[in-house]
């Protein structure tokens, strides 16, 4: 072909998790003969959420999990419904399709989900461990902490693309890499920037207001990332940081947003996690590797997180 690089689809990357996931499912047959149960709560009428829910259900069932979509007509009853699922011993994982109220009440609801069943990894304890680069929930290091699904999916994609260099020690495998992340939401962009920086990268975190740099400092001297403000957003600044970036990751929730292909460094790795295509097709003439969407890998991470939660509860004698 006339293009120097390759487009890599999330579906091919998610396939690499099938064996690992089905093997674990089989090892849990004694305690969950019909497969672990994931419950999804849908309390909005967003067609995108509905689609994602259907898709999660299909993936679950094809891999030996059970999935139950619970529709809550009255938003104010959602909290009670979550609490009931928290108590229900047959439920292994819980997820909520946000936005529900579309304001800070959603963050409250997120924390109502029991930590032990939070497959999306949105519980405060998991966030704090992630930001502090803490990998385990206990001092004995037997219970692994959970990472938020979408940022984790992007990390796994970068591992698949070999941006992570496995000749380097675990925890430093992005040493020397410069990354740009266009999105700084609490759900994806900020945790993603932190994870990349914790693994040794220099990360330029861009949002509509300003630009920040996340790093572990010179010689990776810090154990966890530090954040510096670099000033207000401008196209010129975005161009400058992109022109030197090995990896450009986008998550702008807008149909019309396209990062100019001319900003991208020749041979860069480009990943888009927005539901809209934030790269123009012409990026294929510039990028070494281009991943146009990440949703399928996110679902694999959801299922992987769920199995980890079941294992943790098993180790604690709760199953
Ligand atoms: P959000 O609205 O909470 O955050 C959007 C972020 O983008 C903000 O930081 C904002 O400042 C920034 N932004 C917006 N316009 C910008 C611009 N012109 N230049 C620079 N920055 C800009 O959204 P979110 O929850 O982070 O979701 C973002 C997108 O990711 C959505 O399309 C969502 O559907 C998608 N998403 C995908 C997955 C997945 O698994 N692939 C998971 C969650 C969300």
GROMACS .gro file of C-alpha atoms and ligand atoms in nm:
model
  363
    1UNK     CA    1   0.000   0.000   0.000
    2UNK     CA    2   0.099   0.367  -0.029
    3UNK     CA    3   0.082   0.415   0.349
    4UNK     CA    4   0.396   0.365   0.555
    5UNK     CA    5   0.217   0.259   0.873
    6UNK     CA    6  -0.071   0.038   0.982
    7UNK     CA    7  -0.417   0.076   1.127
    8UNK     CA    8  -0.474  -0.161   1.417
    9UNK     CA    9  -0.830  -0.237   1.525
   10UNK     CA   10  -0.940  -0.272   1.889
   11UNK     CA   11  -1.110  -0.599   1.793
   12UNK     CA   12  -0.774  -0.762   1.709
   13UNK     CA   13  -0.625  -0.638   2.037
   14UNK     CA   14  -0.920  -0.757   2.246
   15UNK     CA   15  -0.885  -1.106   2.093
   16UNK     CA   16  -0.553  -1.147   2.274
   17UNK     CA   17  -0.746  -1.147   2.607
   18UNK     CA   18  -0.994  -1.421   2.515
   19UNK     CA   19  -0.774  -1.714   2.624
   20UNK     CA   20  -0.674  -1.555   2.953
   21UNK     CA   21  -1.036  -1.467   3.035
   22UNK     CA   22  -1.185  -1.806   2.940
   23UNK     CA   23  -0.915  -1.994   3.135
   24UNK     CA   24  -0.999  -1.790   3.449
   25UNK     CA   25  -1.373  -1.845   3.397
   26UNK     CA   26  -1.308  -2.219   3.385
   27UNK     CA   27  -1.100  -2.209   3.702
   28UNK     CA   28  -1.399  -2.046   3.880
   29UNK     CA   29  -1.640  -2.323   3.772
   30UNK     CA   30  -1.661  -2.469   4.124
   31UNK     CA   31  -1.791  -2.147   4.280
   32UNK     CA   32  -1.967  -2.001   3.974
   33UNK     CA   33  -2.086  -2.297   3.764
   34UNK     CA   34  -2.302  -2.074   3.543
   35UNK     CA   35  -2.039  -1.803   3.517
   36UNK     CA   36  -1.991  -1.482   3.721
   37UNK     CA   37  -2.284  -1.237   3.707
   38UNK     CA   38  -2.240  -0.878   3.586
   39UNK     CA   39  -2.529  -0.638   3.646
   40UNK     CA   40  -2.555  -0.319   3.439
   41UNK     CA   41  -2.780  -0.032   3.548
   42UNK     CA   42  -2.933   0.182   3.277
   43UNK     CA   43  -3.125   0.486   3.401
   44UNK     CA   44  -3.101   0.715   3.097
   45UNK     CA   45  -3.238   0.692   2.746
   46UNK     CA   46  -2.908   0.758   2.572
   47UNK     CA   47  -2.900   0.534   2.261
   48UNK     CA   48  -2.517   0.517   2.286
   49UNK     CA   49  -2.544   0.375   2.641
   50UNK     CA   50  -2.809   0.130   2.522
   51UNK     CA   51  -2.578   0.013   2.243
   52UNK     CA   52  -2.280  -0.019   2.475
   53UNK     CA   53  -2.502  -0.219   2.716
   54UNK     CA   54  -2.612  -0.459   2.441
   55UNK     CA   55  -2.258  -0.499   2.327
   56UNK     CA   56  -2.135  -0.567   2.682
   57UNK     CA   57  -2.411  -0.828   2.720
   58UNK     CA   58  -2.317  -1.006   2.400
   59UNK     CA   59  -1.946  -1.009   2.485
   60UNK     CA   60  -2.020  -1.136   2.836
   61UNK     CA   61  -2.235  -1.422   2.717
   62UNK     CA   62  -1.995  -1.524   2.442
   63UNK     CA   63  -1.720  -1.561   2.704
   64UNK     CA   64  -1.908  -1.750   2.975
   65UNK     CA   65  -2.023  -1.465   3.200
   66UNK     CA   66  -2.385  -1.389   3.280
   67UNK     CA   67  -2.510  -1.037   3.216
   68UNK     CA   68  -2.824  -0.874   3.343
   69UNK     CA   69  -2.935  -0.528   3.228
   70UNK     CA   70  -3.151  -0.361   3.491
   71UNK     CA   71  -3.348  -0.063   3.363
   72UNK     CA   72  -3.440   0.194   3.623
   73UNK     CA   73  -3.717   0.422   3.497
   74UNK     CA   74  -3.713   0.659   3.792
   75UNK     CA   75  -3.358   0.800   3.840
   76UNK     CA   76  -3.426   0.855   4.211
   77UNK     CA   77  -3.462   0.479   4.263
   78UNK     CA   78  -3.121   0.399   4.120
   79UNK     CA   79  -2.935   0.435   4.451
   80UNK     CA   80  -3.163   0.176   4.620
   81UNK     CA   81  -3.124  -0.058   4.323
   82UNK     CA   82  -2.743  -0.038   4.347
   83UNK     CA   83  -2.753  -0.101   4.724
   84UNK     CA   84  -2.967  -0.407   4.666
   85UNK     CA   85  -2.717  -0.544   4.413
   86UNK     CA   86  -2.432  -0.465   4.656
   87UNK     CA   87  -2.601  -0.691   4.914
   88UNK     CA   88  -2.699  -0.967   4.671
   89UNK     CA   89  -2.444  -1.250   4.707
   90UNK     CA   90  -2.517  -1.381   4.355
   91UNK     CA   91  -2.400  -1.053   4.193
   92UNK     CA   92  -2.026  -1.043   4.117
   93UNK     CA   93  -1.993  -0.716   3.929
   94UNK     CA   94  -2.189  -0.391   3.897
   95UNK     CA   95  -2.167  -0.113   3.641
   96UNK     CA   96  -2.373   0.200   3.589
   97UNK     CA   97  -2.421   0.368   3.252
   98UNK     CA   98  -2.340   0.734   3.304
   99UNK     CA   99  -2.449   1.011   3.272
  100UNK     CA  100  -2.755   0.961   3.492
  101UNK     CA  101  -2.815   1.305   3.643
  102UNK     CA  102  -2.530   1.464   3.447
  103UNK     CA  103  -2.395   1.647   3.752
  104UNK     CA  104  -2.202   1.580   4.073
  105UNK     CA  105  -2.473   1.338   4.188
  106UNK     CA  106  -2.328   1.094   3.932
  107UNK     CA  107  -1.997   1.093   4.121
  108UNK     CA  108  -2.190   1.017   4.439
  109UNK     CA  109  -2.372   0.726   4.272
  110UNK     CA  110  -2.042   0.595   4.143
  111UNK     CA  111  -1.923   0.563   4.503
  112UNK     CA  112  -2.242   0.382   4.609
  113UNK     CA  113  -2.130   0.079   4.406
  114UNK     CA  114  -1.955  -0.159   4.649
  115UNK     CA  115  -1.579  -0.149   4.600
  116UNK     CA  116  -1.576  -0.531   4.588
  117UNK     CA  117  -1.812  -0.527   4.285
  118UNK     CA  118  -1.690  -0.214   4.103
  119UNK     CA  119  -1.583  -0.361   3.766
  120UNK     CA  120  -1.520  -0.019   3.613
  121UNK     CA  121  -1.261   0.060   3.880
  122UNK     CA  122  -1.417   0.395   3.970
  123UNK     CA  123  -1.416   0.355   4.348
  124UNK     CA  124  -1.221   0.622   4.534
  125UNK     CA  125  -0.980   0.365   4.681
  126UNK     CA  126  -0.888   0.241   4.333
  127UNK     CA  127  -0.837   0.598   4.206
  128UNK     CA  128  -0.619   0.688   4.501
  129UNK     CA  129  -0.407   0.374   4.459
  130UNK     CA  130  -0.367   0.454   4.090
  131UNK     CA  131  -0.265   0.815   4.146
  132UNK     CA  132  -0.020   0.706   4.414
  133UNK     CA  133   0.117   0.421   4.203
  134UNK     CA  134   0.008   0.162   4.460
  135UNK     CA  135  -0.065  -0.175   4.300
  136UNK     CA  136  -0.216  -0.375   4.588
  137UNK     CA  137  -0.508  -0.333   4.829
  138UNK     CA  138  -0.336  -0.504   5.123
  139UNK     CA  139   0.003  -0.493   5.294
  140UNK     CA  140   0.064  -0.861   5.214
  141UNK     CA  141   0.032  -0.773   4.843
  142UNK     CA  142  -0.209  -1.056   4.771
  143UNK     CA  143  -0.509  -0.850   4.655
  144UNK     CA  144  -0.442  -0.658   4.333
  145UNK     CA  145  -0.599  -0.315   4.301
  146UNK     CA  146  -0.836  -0.246   4.011
  147UNK     CA  147  -0.767   0.019   3.746
  148UNK     CA  148  -1.033   0.231   3.573
  149UNK     CA  149  -1.136   0.048   3.253
  150UNK     CA  150  -1.089   0.301   2.976
  151UNK     CA  151  -0.747   0.433   3.083
  152UNK     CA  152  -0.640   0.072   3.142
  153UNK     CA  153  -0.759  -0.021   2.791
  154UNK     CA  154  -0.537   0.252   2.642
  155UNK     CA  155  -0.239   0.124   2.844
  156UNK     CA  156  -0.299  -0.232   2.718
  157UNK     CA  157  -0.324  -0.100   2.362
  158UNK     CA  158   0.013   0.072   2.400
  159UNK     CA  159   0.158  -0.253   2.537
  160UNK     CA  160   0.021  -0.441   2.235
  161UNK     CA  161   0.173  -0.179   2.002
  162UNK     CA  162   0.507  -0.226   2.181
  163UNK     CA  163   0.526   0.137   2.285
  164UNK     CA  164   0.597  -0.019   2.623
  165UNK     CA  165   0.953  -0.147   2.595
  166UNK     CA  166   0.976  -0.479   2.779
  167UNK     CA  167   1.356  -0.463   2.794
  168UNK     CA  168   1.306  -0.194   3.058
  169UNK     CA  169   1.210  -0.279   3.418
  170UNK     CA  170   0.836  -0.302   3.494
  171UNK     CA  171   0.721   0.042   3.604
  172UNK     CA  172   0.970   0.223   3.377
  173UNK     CA  173   0.869   0.082   3.043
  174UNK     CA  174   0.770   0.419   2.896
  175UNK     CA  175   1.099   0.584   2.994
  176UNK     CA  176   1.202   0.820   2.713
  177UNK     CA  177   0.855   0.839   2.558
  178UNK     CA  178   0.668   1.165   2.507
  179UNK     CA  179   0.289   1.143   2.503
  180UNK     CA  180   0.011   1.391   2.437
  181UNK     CA  181  -0.336   1.322   2.581
  182UNK     CA  182  -0.614   1.551   2.456
  183UNK     CA  183  -0.882   1.514   2.728
  184UNK     CA  184  -0.849   1.558   3.104
  185UNK     CA  185  -1.177   1.420   3.236
  186UNK     CA  186  -1.175   1.248   3.575
  187UNK     CA  187  -1.297   0.926   3.410
  188UNK     CA  188  -1.035   0.893   3.139
  189UNK     CA  189  -0.788   1.172   3.056
  190UNK     CA  190  -0.648   1.259   3.397
  191UNK     CA  191  -0.608   0.900   3.520
  192UNK     CA  192  -0.457   0.805   3.183
  193UNK     CA  193  -0.198   1.085   3.200
  194UNK     CA  194  -0.110   0.972   3.553
  195UNK     CA  195  -0.072   0.606   3.454
  196UNK     CA  196   0.153   0.691   3.159
  197UNK     CA  197   0.367   0.921   3.371
  198UNK     CA  198   0.385   0.664   3.651
  199UNK     CA  199   0.525   0.421   3.393
  200UNK     CA  200   0.801   0.672   3.305
  201UNK     CA  201   0.662   0.882   3.019
  202UNK     CA  202   0.659   1.260   2.990
  203UNK     CA  203   0.291   1.342   2.934
  204UNK     CA  204   0.138   1.662   2.802
  205UNK     CA  205  -0.222   1.663   2.925
  206UNK     CA  206  -0.434   1.897   2.714
  207UNK     CA  207  -0.784   2.016   2.787
  208UNK     CA  208  -0.998   2.296   2.656
  209UNK     CA  209  -0.862   2.534   2.922
  210UNK     CA  210  -0.497   2.460   2.978
  211UNK     CA  211  -0.198   2.231   2.941
  212UNK     CA  212  -0.022   2.035   3.214
  213UNK     CA  213   0.288   1.816   3.220
  214UNK     CA  214   0.284   1.488   3.417
  215UNK     CA  215   0.625   1.331   3.486
  216UNK     CA  216   0.821   1.140   3.749
  217UNK     CA  217   1.092   1.403   3.723
  218UNK     CA  218   1.449   1.393   3.599
  219UNK     CA  219   1.588   1.039   3.600
  220UNK     CA  220   1.243   0.919   3.714
  221UNK     CA  221   1.351   1.021   4.064
  222UNK     CA  222   0.998   1.030   4.201
  223UNK     CA  223   0.801   0.716   4.283
  224UNK     CA  224   0.481   0.871   4.149
  225UNK     CA  225   0.406   1.142   3.894
  226UNK     CA  226   0.417   1.518   3.959
  227UNK     CA  227   0.203   1.775   3.776
  228UNK     CA  228   0.314   2.115   3.642
  229UNK     CA  229   0.094   2.382   3.484
  230UNK     CA  230   0.221   2.495   3.144
  231UNK     CA  231  -0.035   2.768   3.075
  232UNK     CA  232  -0.355   2.819   2.885
  233UNK     CA  233  -0.459   2.614   2.584
  234UNK     CA  234  -0.364   2.734   2.236
  235UNK     CA  235  -0.349   2.563   1.898
  236UNK     CA  236   0.015   2.674   1.874
  237UNK     CA  237   0.098   2.498   2.202
  238UNK     CA  238  -0.088   2.183   2.096
  239UNK     CA  239   0.109   2.185   1.770
  240UNK     CA  240   0.438   2.231   1.954
  241UNK     CA  241   0.378   1.941   2.196
  242UNK     CA  242   0.247   1.712   1.922
  243UNK     CA  243   0.539   1.781   1.690
  244UNK     CA  244   0.768   1.610   1.942
  245UNK     CA  245   0.529   1.339   2.068
  246UNK     CA  246   0.585   0.967   2.014
  247UNK     CA  247   0.223   0.900   2.112
  248UNK     CA  248  -0.087   1.114   2.059
  249UNK     CA  249  -0.409   1.006   2.234
  250UNK     CA  250  -0.740   1.184   2.175
  251UNK     CA  251  -1.074   1.181   2.360
  252UNK     CA  252  -1.266   1.489   2.256
  253UNK     CA  253  -1.643   1.425   2.275
  254UNK     CA  254  -1.728   1.621   1.961
  255UNK     CA  255  -1.826   1.516   1.612
  256UNK     CA  256  -1.648   1.807   1.446
  257UNK     CA  257  -1.319   1.798   1.638
  258UNK     CA  258  -1.020   1.678   1.433
  259UNK     CA  259  -0.661   1.714   1.542
  260UNK     CA  260  -0.474   1.852   1.238
  261UNK     CA  261  -0.270   1.575   1.075
  262UNK     CA  262   0.011   1.826   1.012
  263UNK     CA  263   0.064   1.846   1.392
  264UNK     CA  264   0.149   1.476   1.415
  265UNK     CA  265   0.514   1.368   1.411
  266UNK     CA  266   0.606   1.135   1.128
  267UNK     CA  267   0.599   0.778   1.264
  268UNK     CA  268   0.400   0.858   1.577
  269UNK     CA  269   0.150   0.622   1.742
  270UNK     CA  270  -0.207   0.763   1.738
  271UNK     CA  271  -0.493   0.632   1.953
  272UNK     CA  272  -0.847   0.772   1.968
  273UNK     CA  273  -1.079   0.673   2.255
  274UNK     CA  274  -1.355   0.926   2.182
  275UNK     CA  275  -1.676   0.787   2.039
  276UNK     CA  276  -1.614   1.036   1.756
  277UNK     CA  277  -1.318   1.007   1.521
  278UNK     CA  278  -1.080   1.278   1.642
  279UNK     CA  279  -0.818   1.200   1.375
  280UNK     CA  280  -0.872   1.274   1.009
  281UNK     CA  281  -0.822   0.973   0.780
  282UNK     CA  282  -0.510   1.143   0.646
  283UNK     CA  283  -0.340   1.054   0.976
  284UNK     CA  284  -0.275   0.713   0.815
  285UNK     CA  285  -0.015   0.880   0.594
  286UNK     CA  286   0.171   1.005   0.904
  287UNK     CA  287   0.120   0.759   1.189
  288UNK     CA  288   0.327   0.442   1.223
  289UNK     CA  289   0.037   0.282   1.413
  290UNK     CA  290  -0.316   0.418   1.430
  291UNK     CA  291  -0.594   0.282   1.655
  292UNK     CA  292  -0.922   0.452   1.557
  293UNK     CA  293  -1.132   0.335   1.858
  294UNK     CA  294  -1.084   0.151   2.185
  295UNK     CA  295  -1.429   0.033   2.307
  296UNK     CA  296  -1.374  -0.338   2.251
  297UNK     CA  297  -1.057  -0.337   2.458
  298UNK     CA  298  -1.242  -0.145   2.731
  299UNK     CA  299  -1.497  -0.429   2.754
  300UNK     CA  300  -1.215  -0.685   2.780
  301UNK     CA  301  -1.072  -0.482   3.069
  302UNK     CA  302  -1.414  -0.471   3.233
  303UNK     CA  303  -1.432  -0.852   3.225
  304UNK     CA  304  -1.073  -0.885   3.340
  305UNK     CA  305  -1.143  -0.649   3.632
  306UNK     CA  306  -1.451  -0.854   3.718
  307UNK     CA  307  -1.248  -1.176   3.740
  308UNK     CA  308  -0.993  -1.001   3.958
  309UNK     CA  309  -1.271  -0.888   4.192
  310UNK     CA  310  -1.408  -1.243   4.215
  311UNK     CA  311  -1.055  -1.370   4.291
  312UNK     CA  312  -1.010  -1.104   4.560
  313UNK     CA  313  -1.341  -1.198   4.723
  314UNK     CA  314  -1.245  -1.564   4.704
  315UNK     CA  315  -0.911  -1.493   4.877
  316UNK     CA  316  -1.097  -1.303   5.148
  317UNK     CA  317  -1.325  -1.604   5.203
  318UNK     CA  318  -1.630  -1.409   5.095
  319UNK     CA  319  -1.736  -1.665   4.834
  320LIG     P1  320  -1.581   1.473   2.918
  320LIG     O1  321  -1.678   1.561   2.850
  320LIG     O2  322  -1.595   1.447   3.064
  320LIG     O3  323  -1.433   1.530   2.895
  320LIG     C1  324  -1.389   1.582   2.774
  320LIG     C2  325  -1.248   1.634   2.785
  320LIG     O4  326  -1.203   1.679   2.657
  320LIG     C3  327  -1.232   1.751   2.880
  320LIG     O5  328  -1.110   1.740   2.949
  320LIG     C4  329  -1.229   1.872   2.785
  320LIG     O6  330  -1.162   1.983   2.838
  320LIG     C5  331  -1.154   1.813   2.667
  320LIG     N1  332  -1.182   1.886   2.544
  320LIG     C6  333  -1.301   1.909   2.488
  320LIG     N2  334  -1.285   1.980   2.373
  320LIG     C7  335  -1.154   2.001   2.358
  320LIG     C8  336  -1.075   2.068   2.260
  320LIG     N3  337  -1.129   2.127   2.155
  320LIG     N4  338  -0.941   2.070   2.276
  320LIG     C9  339  -0.884   2.010   2.382
  320LIG     N5  340  -0.953   1.945   2.476
  320LIG    C10  341  -1.086   1.942   2.466
  320LIG     O7  342  -1.584   1.335   2.837
  320LIG     P2  343  -1.527   1.188   2.875
  320LIG     O8  344  -1.618   1.120   2.971
  320LIG     O9  345  -1.383   1.195   2.907
  320LIG    O10  346  -1.546   1.116   2.735
  320LIG    C11  347  -1.474   1.161   2.622
  320LIG    C12  348  -1.505   1.073   2.503
  320LIG    O11  349  -1.456   0.942   2.529
  320LIG    C13  350  -1.651   1.057   2.470
  320LIG    O12  351  -1.667   1.054   2.330
  320LIG    C14  352  -1.687   0.924   2.531
  320LIG    O13  353  -1.794   0.864   2.464
  320LIG    C15  354  -1.560   0.849   2.509
  320LIG     N6  355  -1.539   0.738   2.601
  320LIG    C16  356  -1.493   0.625   2.546
  320LIG    C17  357  -1.471   0.513   2.623
  320LIG    C18  358  -1.417   0.391   2.558
  320LIG    O14  359  -1.412   0.285   2.618
  320LIG     N7  360  -1.371   0.401   2.435
  320LIG    C19  361  -1.498   0.518   2.760
  320LIG    C20  362  -1.541   0.637   2.818
  320LIG    C21  363  -1.560   0.747   2.735
   0.00000   0.00000   0.00000
